[in-house]
JSON list of C-alpha atoms in Angstrom, two decimals:
[
{"chain": "A", "resi": 1, "resn": "MET", "atom": "CA", "xyz": [119.23, 131.56, 107.92]},
{"chain": "A", "resi": 2, "resn": "VAL", "atom": "CA", "xyz": [121.59, 131.36, 104.96]},
{"chain": "A", "resi": 3, "resn": "THR", "atom": "CA", "xyz": [120.28, 129.62, 101.85]},
{"chain": "A", "resi": 4, "resn": "LYS", "atom": "CA", "xyz": [122.39, 126.71, 100.73]},
{"chain": "A", "resi": 5, "resn": "TRP", "atom": "CA", "xyz": [122.19, 126.75, 96.94]},
{"chain": "A", "resi": 6, "resn": "LEU", "atom": "CA", "xyz": [122.15, 123.60, 94.87]},
{"chain": "A", "resi": 7, "resn": "ASP", "atom": "CA", "xyz": [125.52, 122.65, 93.45]},
{"chain": "A", "resi": 8, "resn": "PRO", "atom": "CA", "xyz": [125.71, 122.18, 89.63]},
{"chain": "A", "resi": 9, "resn": "VAL", "atom": "CA", "xyz": [125.02, 118.42, 89.75]},
{"chain": "A", "resi": 10, "resn": "GLU", "atom": "CA", "xyz": [122.10, 118.87, 92.17]},
{"chain": "A", "resi": 11, "resn": "GLN", "atom": "CA", "xyz": [120.75, 121.67, 89.96]},
{"chain": "A", "resi": 12, "resn": "ARG", "atom": "CA", "xyz": [120.96, 119.44, 86.87]},
{"chain": "A", "resi": 13, "resn": "ALA", "atom": "CA", "xyz": [119.24, 116.55, 88.68]},
{"chain": "A", "resi": 14, "resn": "TRP", "atom": "CA", "xyz": [116.53, 118.81, 90.12]},
{"chain": "A", "resi": 15, "resn": "ARG", "atom": "CA", "xyz": [115.73, 120.41, 86.77]},
{"chain": "A", "resi": 16, "resn": "ALA", "atom": "CA", "xyz": [115.41, 116.94, 85.22]},
{"chain": "A", "resi": 17, "resn": "ILE", "atom": "CA", "xyz": [113.05, 115.84, 88.01]},
{"chain": "A", "resi": 18, "resn": "VAL", "atom": "CA", "xyz": [110.92, 118.98, 87.57]},
{"chain": "A", "resi": 19, "resn": "ALA", "atom": "CA", "xyz": [110.74, 118.37, 83.82]},
{"chain": "A", "resi": 20, "resn": "LEU", "atom": "CA", "xyz": [109.56, 114.79, 84.47]},
{"chain": "A", "resi": 21, "resn": "MET", "atom": "CA", "xyz": [107.03, 115.87, 87.11]},
{"chain": "A", "resi": 22, "resn": "THR", "atom": "CA", "xyz": [105.49, 118.46, 84.82]},
{"chain": "A", "resi": 23, "resn": "ARG", "atom": "CA", "xyz": [105.65, 116.83, 81.39]},
{"chain": "A", "resi": 24, "resn": "LEU", "atom": "CA", "xyz": [105.00, 113.13, 82.05]},
{"chain": "A", "resi": 25, "resn": "PRO", "atom": "CA", "xyz": [101.65, 113.45, 83.89]},
{"chain": "A", "resi": 26, "resn": "GLY", "atom": "CA", "xyz": [100.30, 115.71, 81.14]},
{"chain": "A", "resi": 27, "resn": "ALA", "atom": "CA", "xyz": [101.36, 113.29, 78.42]},
{"chain": "A", "resi": 28, "resn": "LEU", "atom": "CA", "xyz": [99.76, 110.35, 80.26]},
{"chain": "A", "resi": 29, "resn": "ASP", "atom": "CA", "xyz": [96.58, 112.36, 80.91]},
{"chain": "A", "resi": 30, "resn": "THR", "atom": "CA", "xyz": [96.34, 113.30, 77.23]},
{"chain": "A", "resi": 31, "resn": "GLN", "atom": "CA", "xyz": [96.72, 109.70, 76.06]},
{"chain": "A", "resi": 32, "resn": "LEU", "atom": "CA", "xyz": [94.27, 108.26, 78.59]},
{"chain": "A", "resi": 33, "resn": "GLN", "atom": "CA", "xyz": [91.63, 110.96, 78.14]},
{"chain": "A", "resi": 34, "resn": "ARG", "atom": "CA", "xyz": [91.80, 110.66, 74.36]},
{"chain": "A", "resi": 35, "resn": "GLU", "atom": "CA", "xyz": [91.63, 106.86, 74.29]},
{"chain": "A", "resi": 36, "resn": "SER", "atom": "CA", "xyz": [89.72, 105.99, 77.48]},
{"chain": "A", "resi": 37, "resn": "GLY", "atom": "CA", "xyz": [87.99, 109.09, 78.84]},
{"chain": "A", "resi": 38, "resn": "VAL", "atom": "CA", "xyz": [89.78, 109.04, 82.21]},
{"chain": "A", "resi": 39, "resn": "THR", "atom": "CA", "xyz": [92.67, 110.98, 83.70]},
{"chain": "A", "resi": 40, "resn": "HIS", "atom": "CA", "xyz": [95.92, 109.35, 84.68]},
{"chain": "A", "resi": 41, "resn": "PHE", "atom": "CA", "xyz": [95.03, 109.56, 88.37]},
{"chain": "A", "resi": 42, "resn": "GLU", "atom": "CA", "xyz": [91.59, 108.05, 87.77]},
{"chain": "A", "resi": 43, "resn": "TYR", "atom": "CA", "xyz": [93.19, 105.22, 85.81]},
{"chain": "A", "resi": 44, "resn": "TRP", "atom": "CA", "xyz": [95.74, 104.73, 88.60]},
{"chain": "A", "resi": 45, "resn": "VAL", "atom": "CA", "xyz": [92.95, 104.41, 91.19]},
{"chain": "A", "resi": 46, "resn": "LEU", "atom": "CA", "xyz": [91.06, 101.94, 88.98]},
{"chain": "A", "resi": 47, "resn": "THR", "atom": "CA", "xyz": [94.25, 99.93, 88.47]},
{"chain": "A", "resi": 48, "resn": "LEU", "atom": "CA", "xyz": [94.96, 99.79, 92.20]},
{"chain": "A", "resi": 49, "resn": "LEU", "atom": "CA", "xyz": [91.43, 98.53, 92.84]},
{"chain": "A", "resi": 50, "resn": "SER", "atom": "CA", "xyz": [91.75, 95.95, 90.04]},
{"chain": "A", "resi": 51, "resn": "GLU", "atom": "CA", "xyz": [94.75, 94.43, 91.81]},
{"chain": "A", "resi": 52, "resn": "GLU", "atom": "CA", "xyz": [92.96, 93.92, 95.13]},
{"chain": "A", "resi": 53, "resn": "PRO", "atom": "CA", "xyz": [91.05, 90.79, 96.20]},
{"chain": "A", "resi": 54, "resn": "GLY", "atom": "CA", "xyz": [87.40, 91.37, 95.35]},
{"chain": "A", "resi": 55, "resn": "HIS", "atom": "CA", "xyz": [88.45, 94.59, 93.57]},
{"chain": "A", "resi": 56, "resn": "ARG", "atom": "CA", "xyz": [87.80, 96.50, 96.78]},
{"chain": "A", "resi": 57, "resn": "LEU", "atom": "CA", "xyz": [89.81, 98.46, 99.30]},
{"chain": "A", "resi": 58, "resn": "GLN", "atom": "CA", "xyz": [89.08, 100.63, 102.30]},
{"chain": "A", "resi": 59, "resn": "MET", "atom": "CA", "xyz": [89.14, 104.28, 101.24]},
{"chain": "A", "resi": 60, "resn": "SER", "atom": "CA", "xyz": [91.97, 105.23, 103.62]},
{"chain": "A", "resi": 61, "resn": "ASP", "atom": "CA", "xyz": [94.11, 102.34, 102.41]},
{"chain": "A", "resi": 62, "resn": "LEU", "atom": "CA", "xyz": [93.41, 103.24, 98.79]},
{"chain": "A", "resi": 63, "resn": "ALA", "atom": "CA", "xyz": [94.36, 106.86, 99.48]},
{"chain": "A", "resi": 64, "resn": "HIS", "atom": "CA", "xyz": [97.65, 105.68, 100.94]},
{"chain": "A", "resi": 65, "resn": "LYS", "atom": "CA", "xyz": [98.39, 103.40, 97.97]},
{"chain": "A", "resi": 66, "resn": "ALA", "atom": "CA", "xyz": [97.44, 106.13, 95.49]},
{"chain": "A", "resi": 67, "resn": "ASN", "atom": "CA", "xyz": [99.62, 108.71, 97.30]},
{"chain": "A", "resi": 68, "resn": "ALA", "atom": "CA", "xyz": [96.59, 110.97, 97.65]},
{"chain": "A", "resi": 69, "resn": "SER", "atom": "CA", "xyz": [94.72, 112.72, 100.39]},
{"chain": "A", "resi": 70, "resn": "LEU", "atom": "CA", "xyz": [91.45, 111.15, 101.45]},
{"chain": "A", "resi": 71, "resn": "SER", "atom": "CA", "xyz": [89.69, 114.29, 100.23]},
{"chain": "A", "resi": 72, "resn": "ARG", "atom": "CA", "xyz": [91.20, 114.06, 96.73]},
{"chain": "A", "resi": 73, "resn": "LEU", "atom": "CA", "xyz": [90.45, 110.36, 96.55]},
{"chain": "A", "resi": 74, "resn": "SER", "atom": "CA", "xyz": [86.85, 110.93, 97.66]},
{"chain": "A", "resi": 75, "resn": "HIS", "atom": "CA", "xyz": [86.33, 113.43, 94.81]},
{"chain": "A", "resi": 76, "resn": "VAL", "atom": "CA", "xyz": [87.81, 110.99, 92.30]},
{"chain": "A", "resi": 77, "resn": "ILE", "atom": "CA", "xyz": [85.70, 108.09, 93.56]},
{"chain": "A", "resi": 78, "resn": "SER", "atom": "CA", "xyz": [82.61, 110.33, 93.27]},
{"chain": "A", "resi": 79, "resn": "LYS", "atom": "CA", "xyz": [83.48, 110.99, 89.63]},
{"chain": "A", "resi": 80, "resn": "LEU", "atom": "CA", "xyz": [84.18, 107.30, 88.99]},
{"chain": "A", "resi": 81, "resn": "GLU", "atom": "CA", "xyz": [80.81, 106.48, 90.58]},
{"chain": "A", "resi": 82, "resn": "ARG", "atom": "CA", "xyz": [79.06, 108.88, 88.18]},
{"chain": "A", "resi": 83, "resn": "MET", "atom": "CA", "xyz": [80.88, 107.15, 85.31]},
{"chain": "A", "resi": 84, "resn": "GLY", "atom": "CA", "xyz": [79.75, 103.72, 86.59]},
{"chain": "A", "resi": 85, "resn": "LEU", "atom": "CA", "xyz": [83.36, 102.57, 87.12]},
{"chain": "A", "resi": 86, "resn": "ALA", "atom": "CA", "xyz": [83.45, 102.36, 90.92]},
{"chain": "A", "resi": 87, "resn": "GLU", "atom": "CA", "xyz": [81.16, 102.52, 93.92]},
{"chain": "A", "resi": 88, "resn": "ARG", "atom": "CA", "xyz": [81.36, 103.03, 97.65]},
{"chain": "A", "resi": 89, "resn": "VAL", "atom": "CA", "xyz": [80.18, 100.29, 99.94]},
{"chain": "A", "resi": 90, "resn": "ALA", "atom": "CA", "xyz": [79.74, 100.82, 103.67]},
{"chain": "A", "resi": 91, "resn": "THR", "atom": "CA", "xyz": [81.15, 98.01, 105.75]},
{"chain": "A", "resi": 92, "resn": "GLN", "atom": "CA", "xyz": [79.95, 96.73, 109.07]},
{"chain": "A", "resi": 93, "resn": "GLY", "atom": "CA", "xyz": [81.77, 97.62, 112.25]},
{"chain": "A", "resi": 94, "resn": "ARG", "atom": "CA", "xyz": [84.52, 100.19, 112.35]},
{"chain": "A", "resi": 95, "resn": "ARG", "atom": "CA", "xyz": [86.06, 99.38, 108.96]},
{"chain": "A", "resi": 96, "resn": "GLY", "atom": "CA", "xyz": [84.54, 102.43, 107.26]},
{"chain": "A", "resi": 97, "resn": "VAL", "atom": "CA", "xyz": [83.80, 102.67, 103.56]},
{"chain": "A", "resi": 98, "resn": "HIS", "atom": "CA", "xyz": [85.30, 100.60, 100.78]},
{"chain": "A", "resi": 99, "resn": "ALA", "atom": "CA", "xyz": [85.84, 101.71, 97.20]},
{"chain": "A", "resi": 100, "resn": "VAL", "atom": "CA", "xyz": [84.78, 98.89, 94.90]},
{"chain": "A", "resi": 101, "resn": "LEU", "atom": "CA", "xyz": [85.59, 98.50, 91.23]},
{"chain": "A", "resi": 102, "resn": "THR", "atom": "CA", "xyz": [82.50, 97.74, 89.15]},
{"chain": "A", "resi": 103, "resn": "ASP", "atom": "CA", "xyz": [82.54, 95.28, 86.26]},
{"chain": "A", "resi": 104, "resn": "ASN", "atom": "CA", "xyz": [82.62, 98.29, 83.90]},
{"chain": "A", "resi": 105, "resn": "GLY", "atom": "CA", "xyz": [85.53, 99.71, 85.88]},
{"chain": "A", "resi": 106, "resn": "TYR", "atom": "CA", "xyz": [87.46, 96.48, 85.47]},
{"chain": "A", "resi": 107, "resn": "LEU", "atom": "CA", "xyz": [86.73, 96.48, 81.74]},
{"chain": "A", "resi": 108, "resn": "LYS", "atom": "CA", "xyz": [87.98, 100.08, 81.56]},
{"chain": "A", "resi": 109, "resn": "VAL", "atom": "CA", "xyz": [91.30, 99.02, 83.12]},
{"chain": "A", "resi": 110, "resn": "VAL", "atom": "CA", "xyz": [91.66, 96.06, 80.77]},
{"chain": "A", "resi": 111, "resn": "GLU", "atom": "CA", "xyz": [90.74, 98.09, 77.69]},
{"chain": "A", "resi": 112, "resn": "SER", "atom": "CA", "xyz": [92.95, 101.05, 78.65]},
{"chain": "A", "resi": 113, "resn": "ALA", "atom": "CA", "xyz": [96.05, 99.06, 79.63]},
{"chain": "A", "resi": 114, "resn": "PRO", "atom": "CA", "xyz": [97.54, 98.42, 76.17]},
{"chain": "A", "resi": 115, "resn": "GLY", "atom": "CA", "xyz": [97.57, 102.08, 75.10]},
{"chain": "A", "resi": 116, "resn": "TYR", "atom": "CA", "xyz": [98.69, 103.23, 78.52]},
{"chain": "A", "resi": 117, "resn": "LEU", "atom": "CA", "xyz": [101.54, 100.73, 78.73]},
{"chain": "A", "resi": 118, "resn": "ASP", "atom": "CA", "xyz": [102.65, 101.52, 75.17]},
{"chain": "A", "resi": 119, "resn": "THR", "atom": "CA", "xyz": [102.80, 105.20, 76.13]},
{"chain": "A", "resi": 120, "resn": "VAL", "atom": "CA", "xyz": [104.72, 104.52, 79.36]},
{"chain": "A", "resi": 121, "resn": "ARG", "atom": "CA", "xyz": [107.16, 102.31, 77.50]},
{"chain": "A", "resi": 122, "resn": "ARG", "atom": "CA", "xyz": [107.61, 104.84, 74.67]},
{"chain": "A", "resi": 123, "resn": "LEU", "atom": "CA", "xyz": [108.04, 107.84, 76.97]},
{"chain": "A", "resi": 124, "resn": "VAL", "atom": "CA", "xyz": [110.15, 106.23, 79.69]},
{"chain": "A", "resi": 125, "resn": "PHE", "atom": "CA", "xyz": [111.61, 102.80, 79.17]},
{"chain": "A", "resi": 126, "resn": "ASP", "atom": "CA", "xyz": [112.39, 102.62, 75.45]},
{"chain": "A", "resi": 127, "resn": "GLY", "atom": "CA", "xyz": [115.17, 105.14, 75.95]},
{"chain": "A", "resi": 128, "resn": "LEU", "atom": "CA", "xyz": [116.88, 103.12, 78.68]},
{"chain": "A", "resi": 129, "resn": "ALA", "atom": "CA", "xyz": [119.04, 100.01, 78.73]},
{"chain": "A", "resi": 130, "resn": "ALA", "atom": "CA", "xyz": [118.07, 97.24, 81.16]},
{"chain": "A", "resi": 131, "resn": "ASP", "atom": "CA", "xyz": [120.72, 98.27, 83.70]},
{"chain": "A", "resi": 132, "resn": "GLU", "atom": "CA", "xyz": [119.54, 101.90, 83.51]},
{"chain": "A", "resi": 133, "resn": "THR", "atom": "CA", "xyz": [115.95, 100.80, 84.12]},
{"chain": "A", "resi": 134, "resn": "ALA", "atom": "CA", "xyz": [117.10, 98.85, 87.18]},
{"chain": "A", "resi": 135, "resn": "ARG", "atom": "CA", "xyz": [119.00, 101.91, 88.45]},
{"chain": "A", "resi": 136, "resn": "LEU", "atom": "CA", "xyz": [115.97, 104.10, 87.81]},
{"chain": "A", "resi": 137, "resn": "ALA", "atom": "CA", "xyz": [113.82, 101.68, 89.83]},
{"chain": "A", "resi": 138, "resn": "ASP", "atom": "CA", "xyz": [116.33, 101.70, 92.70]},
{"chain": "A", "resi": 139, "resn": "LEU", "atom": "CA", "xyz": [116.66, 105.51, 92.75]},
{"chain": "A", "resi": 140, "resn": "SER", "atom": "CA", "xyz": [112.92, 106.06, 92.43]},
{"chain": "A", "resi": 141, "resn": "GLU", "atom": "CA", "xyz": [112.19, 103.70, 95.33]},
{"chain": "A", "resi": 142, "resn": "LEU", "atom": "CA", "xyz": [114.91, 105.39, 97.42]},
{"chain": "A", "resi": 143, "resn": "LEU", "atom": "CA", "xyz": [113.50, 108.86, 96.70]},
{"chain": "A", "resi": 144, "resn": "SER", "atom": "CA", "xyz": [109.93, 107.73, 97.36]},
{"chain": "A", "resi": 145, "resn": "THR", "atom": "CA", "xyz": [110.90, 106.16, 100.69]},
{"chain": "A", "resi": 146, "resn": "ARG", "atom": "CA", "xyz": [112.83, 109.30, 101.67]},
{"chain": "A", "resi": 147, "resn": "LEU", "atom": "CA", "xyz": [109.89, 111.51, 100.74]},
{"chain": "A", "resi": 148, "resn": "THR", "atom": "CA", "xyz": [107.51, 109.41, 102.82]},
{"chain": "A", "resi": 149, "resn": "GLU", "atom": "CA", "xyz": [109.87, 109.49, 105.81]},
{"chain": "A", "resi": 150, "resn": "VAL", "atom": "CA", "xyz": [110.49, 113.23, 105.68]},
{"chain": "A", "resi": 151, "resn": "LEU", "atom": "CA", "xyz": [106.85, 114.15, 105.10]},
{"chain": "A", "resi": 152, "resn": "SER", "atom": "CA", "xyz": [105.68, 111.98, 107.99]},
{"chain": "A", "resi": 153, "resn": "ARG", "atom": "CA", "xyz": [107.88, 113.82, 110.50]},
{"chain": "A", "resi": 154, "resn": "PRO", "atom": "CA", "xyz": [105.93, 116.19, 112.74]},
{"chain": "A", "resi": 155, "resn": "ASP", "atom": "CA", "xyz": [108.51, 118.96, 112.26]},
{"chain": "A", "resi": 156, "resn": "THR", "atom": "CA", "xyz": [108.20, 118.89, 108.45]},
{"chain": "A", "resi": 157, "resn": "ALA", "atom": "CA", "xyz": [104.94, 120.84, 108.41]},
{"chain": "A", "resi": 158, "resn": "ALA", "atom": "CA", "xyz": [106.56, 123.58, 110.48]},
{"chain": "A", "resi": 159, "resn": "GLY", "atom": "CA", "xyz": [109.36, 123.94, 107.92]},
{"chain": "A", "resi": 160, "resn": "ALA", "atom": "CA", "xyz": [112.11, 122.75, 110.26]},
{"chain": "A", "resi": 161, "resn": "ALA", "atom": "CA", "xyz": [115.50, 122.17, 108.71]},
{"chain": "A", "resi": 162, "resn": "ASP", "atom": "CA", "xyz": [116.23, 118.60, 107.68]},
{"chain": "A", "resi": 163, "resn": "ASP", "atom": "CA", "xyz": [119.04, 116.83, 109.46]},
{"chain": "A", "resi": 164, "resn": "GLY", "atom": "CA", "xyz": [120.33, 115.48, 106.13]},
{"chain": "A", "resi": 165, "resn": "GLY", "atom": "CA", "xyz": [120.32, 111.91, 107.23]}
]
């Protein structure tokens, strides 16, 4: 198989994406850990729960929304339980286990939000005009949808070549 190298524009775009993927999470982790004592992923999980009715969600659904494996989410929920920010509640029937945000967990989200949003705005949105932010949203959603579609294909795990479409 012959490797198809990235053209100069693809290379430029890819390097920018890699820089974002490596630098932004670290910056958000640093801010949140310093000000709130949680990682970015932990905060994200708490935020997702805070947006749900009753501040609860089935673990598998939460994993899907958080873009995480059930195993990773389970470890994070265990840590959040030790911190008193979340708990697991078994449900009747075949619904499994729910992650539930505690009152302290909700307060953590509310207290952490201003610093977190200031950091997100400063690092991402302050440098963009409104039309650029809209384009960024469109491109990010397109890439996220594409990633979900490609990764859900059975042949992806085997390393099969993508059909490009």
